[in-house]
Tab-separated table of N, CA, C and O in Angstrom:
chain	number	residue	atom	x	y	z
A	1	GLN	N	12.027	68.141	65.126
A	1	GLN	CA	12.353	69.070	64.093
A	1	GLN	C	12.430	70.430	64.567
A	1	GLN	O	11.707	70.787	65.555
A	2	VAL	N	13.207	71.244	63.892
A	2	VAL	CA	13.249	72.656	64.128
A	2	VAL	C	12.838	73.531	62.906
A	2	VAL	O	13.416	73.099	61.889
A	3	GLN	N	11.978	74.394	63.112
A	3	GLN	CA	11.548	75.311	61.966
A	3	GLN	C	12.199	76.612	62.262
A	3	GLN	O	12.207	77.188	63.256
A	4	LEU	N	12.804	77.191	61.214
A	4	LEU	CA	13.443	78.576	61.183
A	4	LEU	C	12.604	79.457	60.297
A	4	LEU	O	12.515	79.105	59.065
A	5	VAL	N	12.167	80.572	60.724
A	5	VAL	CA	11.462	81.522	59.820
A	5	VAL	C	12.230	82.814	59.967
A	5	VAL	O	12.243	83.501	60.915
A	6	GLU	N	12.642	83.299	58.701
A	6	GLU	CA	13.348	84.599	58.594
A	6	GLU	C	12.418	85.689	58.267
A	6	GLU	O	11.240	85.485	57.634
A	7	SER	N	12.769	86.909	58.563
A	7	SER	CA	11.930	88.137	58.161
A	7	SER	C	12.902	89.319	58.086
A	7	SER	O	14.006	89.198	58.678
A	8	GLY	N	12.337	90.367	57.480
A	8	GLY	CA	13.171	91.626	57.483
A	8	GLY	C	13.894	91.976	56.147
A	8	GLY	O	14.373	93.051	56.023
A	9	GLY	N	13.909	91.010	55.218
A	9	GLY	CA	14.530	91.413	53.959
A	9	GLY	C	13.784	92.544	53.271
A	9	GLY	O	12.550	92.598	53.375
A	10	ASP	N	14.444	93.294	52.491
A	10	ASP	CA	13.820	94.353	51.702
A	10	ASP	C	14.772	94.962	50.693
A	10	ASP	O	15.889	94.409	50.550
A	11	LEU	N	14.312	95.985	49.938
A	11	LEU	CA	15.149	96.704	49.109
A	11	LEU	C	15.545	97.987	49.789
A	11	LEU	O	14.690	98.696	50.336
A	12	VAL	N	16.845	98.283	49.663
A	12	VAL	CA	17.353	99.352	50.427
A	12	VAL	C	18.508	100.023	49.529
A	12	VAL	O	19.105	99.368	48.766
A	13	GLN	N	18.678	101.290	49.764
A	13	GLN	CA	19.735	101.914	49.013
A	13	GLN	C	21.116	101.771	49.709
A	13	GLN	O	21.215	101.424	50.835
A	14	ALA	N	22.191	101.843	48.948
A	14	ALA	CA	23.535	101.658	49.360
A	14	ALA	C	23.678	102.645	50.468
A	14	ALA	O	23.304	103.866	50.428
A	15	GLY	N	24.361	102.183	51.529
A	15	GLY	CA	24.565	103.030	52.753
A	15	GLY	C	23.532	102.891	53.757
A	15	GLY	O	23.673	103.354	54.879
A	16	GLY	N	22.468	102.227	53.401
A	16	GLY	CA	21.259	101.992	54.262
A	16	GLY	C	21.554	100.890	55.316
A	16	GLY	O	22.529	100.225	55.297
A	17	SER	N	20.473	100.641	56.158
A	17	SER	CA	20.474	99.528	57.070
A	17	SER	C	19.308	98.714	56.997
A	17	SER	O	18.176	99.246	56.576
A	18	LEU	N	19.398	97.427	57.433
A	18	LEU	CA	18.342	96.539	57.581
A	18	LEU	C	18.567	95.603	58.776
A	18	LEU	O	19.748	95.416	59.181
A	19	ARG	N	17.502	95.208	59.305
A	19	ARG	CA	17.719	94.205	60.458
A	19	ARG	C	16.828	92.996	60.162
A	19	ARG	O	15.660	93.024	59.913
A	20	LEU	N	17.610	91.824	60.046
A	20	LEU	CA	16.924	90.591	59.793
A	20	LEU	C	16.672	89.867	61.041
A	20	LEU	O	17.417	89.961	62.103
A	21	SER	N	15.616	89.010	61.190
A	21	SER	CA	15.221	88.297	62.369
A	21	SER	C	15.071	86.926	61.842
A	21	SER	O	14.573	86.641	60.738
A	22	CYS	N	15.271	85.868	62.833
A	22	CYS	CA	14.992	84.514	62.578
A	22	CYS	C	14.544	83.938	63.869
A	22	CYS	O	15.179	83.973	64.927
A	23	VAL	N	13.401	83.324	63.781
A	23	VAL	CA	12.764	82.612	64.922
A	23	VAL	C	12.777	81.193	64.736
A	23	VAL	O	12.389	80.631	63.745
A	24	ALA	N	13.219	80.362	65.786
A	24	ALA	CA	13.167	79.021	65.698
A	24	ALA	C	12.129	78.448	66.615
A	24	ALA	O	11.764	78.934	67.640
A	25	SER	N	11.407	77.453	66.101
A	25	SER	CA	10.274	76.776	66.810
A	25	SER	C	10.384	75.356	66.618
A	25	SER	O	11.011	74.804	65.655
A	26	GLY	N	9.673	74.560	67.418
A	26	GLY	CA	9.635	73.195	67.399
A	26	GLY	C	9.389	72.603	68.735
A	26	GLY	O	8.896	73.289	69.689
A	27	SER	N	9.763	71.353	68.966
A	27	SER	CA	9.684	70.807	70.332
A	27	SER	C	10.851	69.929	70.601
A	27	SER	O	11.612	69.320	69.834
A	28	ARG	N	11.127	69.970	71.913
A	28	ARG	CA	12.247	69.151	72.468
A	28	ARG	C	13.540	69.444	71.838
A	28	ARG	O	14.387	68.500	71.450
A	29	PHE	N	13.842	70.649	71.592
A	29	PHE	CA	15.109	71.068	70.907
A	29	PHE	C	15.983	71.998	71.849
A	29	PHE	O	15.456	72.772	72.651
A	30	VAL	N	17.258	71.914	71.574
A	30	VAL	CA	18.280	72.703	72.215
A	30	VAL	C	19.095	73.384	71.149
A	30	VAL	O	19.729	72.563	70.344
A	31	ILE	N	19.088	74.639	71.090
A	31	ILE	CA	19.943	75.265	70.015
A	31	ILE	C	21.266	75.569	70.510
A	31	ILE	O	21.420	76.086	71.654
A	32	HIS	N	22.313	75.216	69.786
A	32	HIS	CA	23.675	75.623	70.178
A	32	HIS	C	24.239	76.826	69.446
A	32	HIS	O	24.542	77.794	70.153
A	33	THR	N	24.211	76.832	68.110
A	33	THR	CA	24.700	78.013	67.490
A	33	THR	C	23.657	78.334	66.366
A	33	THR	O	23.035	77.596	65.849
A	34	MET	N	23.500	79.807	66.299
A	34	MET	CA	22.601	80.383	65.320
A	34	MET	C	23.419	81.317	64.478
A	34	MET	O	24.265	81.996	65.034
A	35	GLY	N	23.018	81.357	63.277
A	35	GLY	CA	23.769	82.328	62.364
A	35	GLY	C	23.266	82.512	60.983
A	35	GLY	O	22.045	82.178	60.762
A	36	TRP	N	23.910	83.178	60.166
A	36	TRP	CA	23.423	83.622	58.874
A	36	TRP	C	24.346	83.224	57.698
A	36	TRP	O	25.535	83.448	57.925
A	37	TYR	N	23.852	82.837	56.659
A	37	TYR	CA	24.473	82.654	55.464
A	37	TYR	C	23.762	83.465	54.343
A	37	TYR	O	22.714	83.908	54.628
A	38	ARG	N	24.427	83.660	53.190
A	38	ARG	CA	23.701	84.331	52.063
A	38	ARG	C	24.259	83.706	50.718
A	38	ARG	O	25.285	83.136	50.678
A	39	GLN	N	23.383	83.849	49.777
A	39	GLN	CA	23.630	83.326	48.578
A	39	GLN	C	23.218	84.347	47.416
A	39	GLN	O	22.018	84.687	47.330
A	40	ALA	N	24.145	84.833	46.698
A	40	ALA	CA	23.905	85.809	45.593
A	40	ALA	C	23.595	85.025	44.378
A	40	ALA	O	24.094	83.904	44.247
A	41	PRO	N	22.940	85.648	43.331
A	41	PRO	CA	22.670	84.993	42.102
A	41	PRO	C	23.850	84.431	41.419
A	41	PRO	O	24.811	85.228	41.229
A	42	GLY	N	23.883	83.310	41.058
A	42	GLY	CA	25.040	82.627	40.398
A	42	GLY	C	26.255	82.282	41.293
A	42	GLY	O	27.372	81.899	40.770
A	43	LYS	N	26.083	82.509	42.568
A	43	LYS	CA	27.149	82.247	43.490
A	43	LYS	C	26.817	81.204	44.496
A	43	LYS	O	25.680	80.835	44.699
A	44	GLN	N	27.858	80.608	45.046
A	44	GLN	CA	27.608	79.626	46.181
A	44	GLN	C	27.249	80.320	47.523
A	44	GLN	O	27.486	81.409	47.778
A	45	ARG	N	26.502	79.582	48.343
A	45	ARG	CA	26.047	79.991	49.567
A	45	ARG	C	27.381	80.425	50.478
A	45	ARG	O	28.264	79.557	50.353
A	46	GLU	N	27.407	81.565	51.101
A	46	GLU	CA	28.597	81.796	51.873
A	46	GLU	C	28.207	82.185	53.262
A	46	GLU	O	27.088	82.750	53.605
A	47	TYR	N	29.043	81.957	54.233
A	47	TYR	CA	28.961	82.270	55.568
A	47	TYR	C	28.992	83.750	55.776
A	47	TYR	O	29.753	84.447	55.185
A	48	VAL	N	28.125	84.209	56.853
A	48	VAL	CA	28.141	85.727	57.036
A	48	VAL	C	28.447	85.833	58.584
A	48	VAL	O	29.446	86.579	58.843
A	49	ALA	N	27.737	85.263	59.487
A	49	ALA	CA	27.984	85.481	60.845
A	49	ALA	C	27.319	84.343	61.681
A	49	ALA	O	26.340	83.695	61.175
A	50	ALA	N	27.903	84.158	63.014
A	50	ALA	CA	27.195	83.115	63.716
A	50	ALA	C	27.486	83.562	65.285
A	50	ALA	O	28.476	84.325	65.569
A	51	GLN	N	26.551	83.062	66.116
A	51	GLN	CA	26.712	83.349	67.539
A	51	GLN	C	26.338	81.967	68.277
A	51	GLN	O	25.336	81.458	67.996
A	52	THR	N	27.178	81.683	69.214
A	52	THR	CA	26.862	80.491	69.975
A	52	THR	C	26.002	80.935	71.249
A	52	THR	O	25.739	82.087	71.442
A	53	THR	N	25.551	80.012	71.837
A	53	THR	CA	24.645	80.155	73.022
A	53	THR	C	25.453	80.895	74.043
A	53	THR	O	24.838	81.762	74.855
A	54	GLY	N	26.692	80.749	74.107
A	54	GLY	CA	27.543	81.564	75.178
A	54	GLY	C	27.932	82.883	74.689
A	54	GLY	O	28.716	83.491	75.256
A	55	ALA	N	27.265	83.346	73.627
A	55	ALA	CA	27.476	84.637	73.109
A	55	ALA	C	28.755	84.856	72.200
A	55	ALA	O	29.075	86.100	72.003
A	56	SER	N	29.559	83.921	71.970
A	56	SER	CA	30.642	84.131	71.157
A	56	SER	C	30.307	84.349	69.793
A	56	SER	O	29.420	83.613	69.223
A	57	THR	N	30.849	85.328	69.092
A	57	THR	CA	30.383	85.685	67.708
A	57	THR	C	31.572	85.537	66.821
A	57	THR	O	32.717	85.626	67.203
A	58	ASN	N	31.181	85.324	65.511
A	58	ASN	CA	32.266	85.356	64.457
A	58	ASN	C	31.637	85.883	63.196
A	58	ASN	O	30.482	85.687	62.953
A	59	TYR	N	32.543	86.559	62.409
A	59	TYR	CA	31.898	87.332	61.199
A	59	TYR	C	32.861	86.905	60.090
A	59	TYR	O	34.028	86.659	60.189
A	60	ALA	N	32.193	86.912	58.756
A	60	ALA	CA	32.993	86.892	57.702
A	60	ALA	C	33.785	88.153	57.484
A	60	ALA	O	33.165	89.222	57.924
A	61	ASP	N	34.938	88.124	56.842
A	61	ASP	CA	35.793	89.425	56.821
A	61	ASP	C	34.915	90.500	56.025
A	61	ASP	O	35.007	91.733	56.207
A	62	SER	N	34.177	90.025	55.063
A	62	SER	CA	33.501	91.040	54.220
A	62	SER	C	32.402	91.751	54.877
A	62	SER	O	31.955	92.838	54.412
A	63	VAL	N	31.977	91.399	56.079
A	63	VAL	CA	30.920	92.050	56.826
A	63	VAL	C	31.400	92.661	58.075
A	63	VAL	O	30.715	93.373	58.833
A	64	LYS	N	32.581	92.331	58.531
A	64	LYS	CA	33.121	92.949	59.878
A	64	LYS	C	33.099	94.336	59.892
A	64	LYS	O	33.504	94.992	58.949
A	65	GLY	N	32.608	94.805	60.976
A	65	GLY	CA	32.461	96.308	61.215
A	65	GLY	C	31.239	96.871	60.723
A	65	GLY	O	30.958	98.059	60.961
A	66	ARG	N	30.445	96.085	59.809
A	66	ARG	CA	29.182	96.595	59.389
A	66	ARG	C	27.964	95.896	59.855
A	66	ARG	O	26.883	96.432	59.966
A	67	PHE	N	28.106	94.596	60.003
A	67	PHE	CA	26.997	93.704	60.415
A	67	PHE	C	27.190	93.342	61.971
A	67	PHE	O	28.355	93.129	62.356
A	68	THR	N	26.181	93.191	62.588
A	68	THR	CA	26.159	92.656	63.997
A	68	THR	C	25.199	91.674	64.267
A	68	THR	O	23.967	91.928	63.891
A	69	ILE	N	25.563	90.476	64.783
A	69	ILE	CA	24.689	89.345	65.150
A	69	ILE	C	24.324	89.428	66.575
A	69	ILE	O	25.198	89.763	67.393
A	70	SER	N	23.095	89.091	66.908
A	70	SER	CA	22.691	89.087	68.235
A	70	SER	C	21.617	88.051	68.462
A	70	SER	O	20.965	87.596	67.496
A	71	ARG	N	21.500	87.448	69.565
A	71	ARG	CA	20.471	86.480	69.852
A	71	ARG	C	19.746	86.738	71.215
A	71	ARG	O	20.235	87.403	72.063
A	72	ASP	N	18.480	86.379	71.207
A	72	ASP	CA	17.655	86.343	72.359
A	72	ASP	C	17.420	84.837	72.704
A	72	ASP	O	16.444	84.270	72.084
A	73	ASN	N	18.054	84.329	73.495
A	73	ASN	CA	17.920	82.892	73.717
A	73	ASN	C	16.683	82.499	74.305
A	73	ASN	O	16.111	81.372	73.948
A	74	ALA	N	15.934	83.331	75.026
A	74	ALA	CA	14.685	83.057	75.732
A	74	ALA	C	13.655	82.943	74.589
A	74	ALA	O	12.711	82.263	74.764
A	75	LYS	N	13.879	83.714	73.558
A	75	LYS	CA	12.862	83.668	72.316
A	75	LYS	C	13.395	82.930	71.241
A	75	LYS	O	12.748	82.842	70.159
A	76	ASN	N	14.508	82.138	71.436
A	76	ASN	CA	15.086	81.385	70.297
A	76	ASN	C	15.110	82.225	69.031
A	76	ASN	O	14.726	81.639	67.776
A	77	THR	N	15.606	83.472	69.166
A	77	THR	CA	15.715	84.283	67.967
A	77	THR	C	16.995	84.751	67.773
A	77	THR	O	17.730	85.167	68.694
A	78	VAL	N	17.419	84.995	66.469
A	78	VAL	CA	18.665	85.540	66.130
A	78	VAL	C	18.459	86.757	65.191
A	78	VAL	O	17.469	86.656	64.365
A	79	TYR	N	19.329	87.700	65.353
A	79	TYR	CA	19.078	88.982	64.609
A	79	TYR	C	20.438	89.240	63.837
A	79	TYR	O	21.388	88.832	64.246
A	80	LEU	N	20.331	89.996	62.756
A	80	LEU	CA	21.441	90.435	62.011
A	80	LEU	C	21.151	91.817	61.696
A	80	LEU	O	20.314	92.167	60.777
A	81	GLN	N	21.931	92.815	62.368
A	81	GLN	CA	21.726	94.249	62.039
A	81	GLN	C	22.770	94.460	60.934
A	81	GLN	O	24.081	94.264	61.170
A	82	MET	N	22.361	94.992	59.846
A	82	MET	CA	23.185	95.250	58.707
A	82	MET	C	23.282	96.753	58.437
A	82	MET	O	22.208	97.318	58.143
A	83	ASN	N	24.452	97.261	58.587
A	83	ASN	CA	24.682	98.761	58.361
A	83	ASN	C	25.621	98.986	57.153
A	83	ASN	O	26.255	98.053	56.805
A	84	SER	N	25.652	100.250	56.703
A	84	SER	CA	26.464	100.594	55.585
A	84	SER	C	26.380	99.543	54.522
A	84	SER	O	27.405	99.102	53.944
A	85	LEU	N	25.211	99.225	54.064
A	85	LEU	CA	25.029	98.209	53.101
A	85	LEU	C	25.539	98.526	51.779
A	85	LEU	O	25.444	99.700	51.396
A	86	LYS	N	26.115	97.591	51.056
A	86	LYS	CA	26.719	97.744	49.739
A	86	LYS	C	25.907	96.858	48.679
A	86	LYS	O	25.321	95.887	49.081
A	87	PRO	N	25.930	97.252	47.394
A	87	PRO	CA	25.281	96.548	46.435
A	87	PRO	C	25.713	94.988	46.399
A	87	PRO	O	24.992	94.111	46.087
A	88	GLU	N	26.914	94.741	46.744
A	88	GLU	CA	27.429	93.366	46.881
A	88	GLU	C	26.932	92.620	48.017
A	88	GLU	O	27.186	91.456	48.071
A	89	ASP	N	26.227	93.266	48.922
A	89	ASP	CA	25.407	92.558	50.008
A	89	ASP	C	24.181	91.937	49.524
A	89	ASP	O	23.549	91.213	50.124
A	90	THR	N	23.845	92.220	48.199
A	90	THR	CA	22.633	91.779	47.651
A	90	THR	C	22.641	90.161	47.590
A	90	THR	O	23.570	89.545	47.110
A	91	ALA	N	21.720	89.524	48.204
A	91	ALA	CA	21.597	88.161	48.282
A	91	ALA	C	20.291	87.620	48.989
A	91	ALA	O	19.628	88.395	49.526
A	92	VAL	N	20.166	86.319	48.872
A	92	VAL	CA	19.098	85.688	49.813
A	92	VAL	C	19.792	85.374	51.001
A	92	VAL	O	20.958	84.670	50.960
A	93	TYR	N	19.290	85.698	52.241
A	93	TYR	CA	19.940	85.518	53.419
A	93	TYR	C	19.093	84.492	54.118
A	93	TYR	O	17.941	84.556	54.312
A	94	TYR	N	20.036	83.379	54.660
A	94	TYR	CA	19.440	82.233	55.172
A	94	TYR	C	19.770	82.159	56.540
A	94	TYR	O	21.015	82.240	56.938
A	95	CYS	N	18.922	81.893	57.462
A	95	CYS	CA	19.148	81.613	58.888
A	95	CYS	C	19.680	80.049	59.018
A	95	CYS	O	19.094	79.188	58.342
A	96	ASN	N	20.587	79.846	59.910
A	96	ASN	CA	21.057	78.598	60.251
A	96	ASN	C	21.099	78.329	61.684
A	96	ASN	O	21.417	79.148	62.382
A	97	ALA	N	20.758	77.207	61.977
A	97	ALA	CA	20.882	76.706	63.482
A	97	ALA	C	21.442	75.367	63.606
A	97	ALA	O	21.105	74.445	62.770
A	98	VAL	N	22.361	75.162	64.544
A	98	VAL	CA	22.832	73.816	64.910
A	98	VAL	C	22.049	73.462	66.183
A	98	VAL	O	22.171	74.182	67.182
A	99	ALA	N	21.242	72.499	66.170
A	99	ALA	CA	20.398	72.140	67.201
A	99	ALA	C	20.351	70.678	67.479
A	99	ALA	O	20.491	69.865	66.531
A	100	THR	N	20.005	70.320	68.723
A	100	THR	CA	19.895	68.978	69.169
A	100	THR	C	18.369	68.669	69.347
A	100	THR	O	17.719	69.455	70.223
A	101	VAL	N	17.771	67.793	68.736
A	101	VAL	CA	16.438	67.371	68.993
A	101	VAL	C	16.516	65.948	69.539
A	101	VAL	O	16.942	65.078	68.856
A	102	ASP	N	16.013	65.768	70.806
A	102	ASP	CA	16.150	64.485	71.513
A	102	ASP	C	17.677	64.251	71.665
A	102	ASP	O	18.298	64.938	72.381
A	103	ILE	N	18.238	63.290	70.874
A	103	ILE	CA	19.687	63.067	71.073
A	103	ILE	C	20.438	63.302	69.753
A	103	ILE	O	21.631	63.127	69.669
A	104	MET	N	19.741	63.778	68.720
A	104	MET	CA	20.441	63.890	67.433
A	104	MET	C	20.582	65.505	67.183
A	104	MET	O	19.711	66.273	67.303
A	105	SER	N	21.826	65.782	66.745
A	105	SER	CA	22.163	67.166	66.388
A	105	SER	C	22.461	67.151	64.841
A	105	SER	O	22.958	66.306	64.283
A	106	ARG	N	21.944	68.383	64.405
A	106	ARG	CA	22.046	68.577	62.838
A	106	ARG	C	21.991	70.016	62.626
A	106	ARG	O	21.443	70.877	63.516
A	107	ASN	N	22.149	70.393	61.360
A	107	ASN	CA	21.986	71.856	60.883
A	107	ASN	C	20.573	71.881	60.454
A	107	ASN	O	20.002	71.016	59.698
A	108	TYR	N	19.902	73.059	60.716
A	108	TYR	CA	18.682	73.421	60.132
A	108	TYR	C	18.741	74.727	59.448
A	108	TYR	O	19.571	75.607	59.741
A	109	TRP	N	17.841	74.844	58.392
A	109	TRP	CA	17.984	76.158	57.582
A	109	TRP	C	16.592	76.678	57.377
A	109	TRP	O	15.540	75.946	57.381
A	110	GLY	N	16.482	78.035	57.384
A	110	GLY	CA	15.283	78.592	57.049
A	110	GLY	C	14.978	78.822	55.433
A	110	GLY	O	15.914	78.280	54.644
A	111	GLN	N	14.003	79.392	55.035
A	111	GLN	CA	13.541	79.432	53.642
A	111	GLN	C	14.267	80.554	53.001
A	111	GLN	O	14.411	80.683	51.792
A	112	GLY	N	14.859	81.574	53.686
A	112	GLY	CA	15.570	82.648	53.100
A	112	GLY	C	14.834	83.942	53.015
A	112	GLY	O	13.455	83.818	52.928
A	113	THR	N	15.499	85.045	53.084
A	113	THR	CA	14.760	86.459	52.947
A	113	THR	C	15.633	87.233	51.942
A	113	THR	O	16.826	87.190	52.167
A	114	GLN	N	15.000	87.779	50.970
A	114	GLN	CA	15.721	88.539	50.050
A	114	GLN	C	16.199	89.912	50.525
A	114	GLN	O	15.378	90.748	51.032
A	115	VAL	N	17.412	90.275	50.279
A	115	VAL	CA	17.975	91.584	50.620
A	115	VAL	C	18.679	92.088	49.300
A	115	VAL	O	19.470	91.524	48.700
A	116	THR	N	18.009	93.223	48.895
A	116	THR	CA	18.543	93.897	47.631
A	116	THR	C	19.042	95.293	47.937
A	116	THR	O	18.344	96.053	48.544
A	117	VAL	N	20.228	95.512	47.591
A	117	VAL	CA	20.858	96.899	47.894
A	117	VAL	C	21.137	97.582	46.483
A	117	VAL	O	21.970	97.111	45.675
A	118	SER	N	20.505	98.736	46.227
A	118	SER	CA	20.594	99.436	45.067
A	118	SER	C	21.744	100.435	45.081
A	118	SER	O	22.000	101.023	46.165
A	119	SER	N	22.387	100.608	44.041
A	119	SER	CA	23.416	101.625	44.070
A	119	SER	C	22.975	103.012	43.709
A	119	SER	O	21.883	103.215	43.321
């Protein structure tokens, strides 16, 4: 099993910045892709950004140019630097990892961290 723990969510004014972190822990696992999703009240969970172990990154159009994803593979940690935040970025942000434990690969999710952007 892989456990993901997010941190860094907070209340911030529009135009401000936040940095989210997510640490993966467990045993006998290899992480392939780590990323972030978010879910606003009354909406479906949506993709935000992801980075492969090879450092390839991908972003949702809604956050391109404002958010930056990065990883520290040695620490099994992924970060999401969020700049120029907008009220519509308000959501619970979930860390996601695609990982192999022994021979089985699957998706893992964190418990979420709340980001609230006030106008």
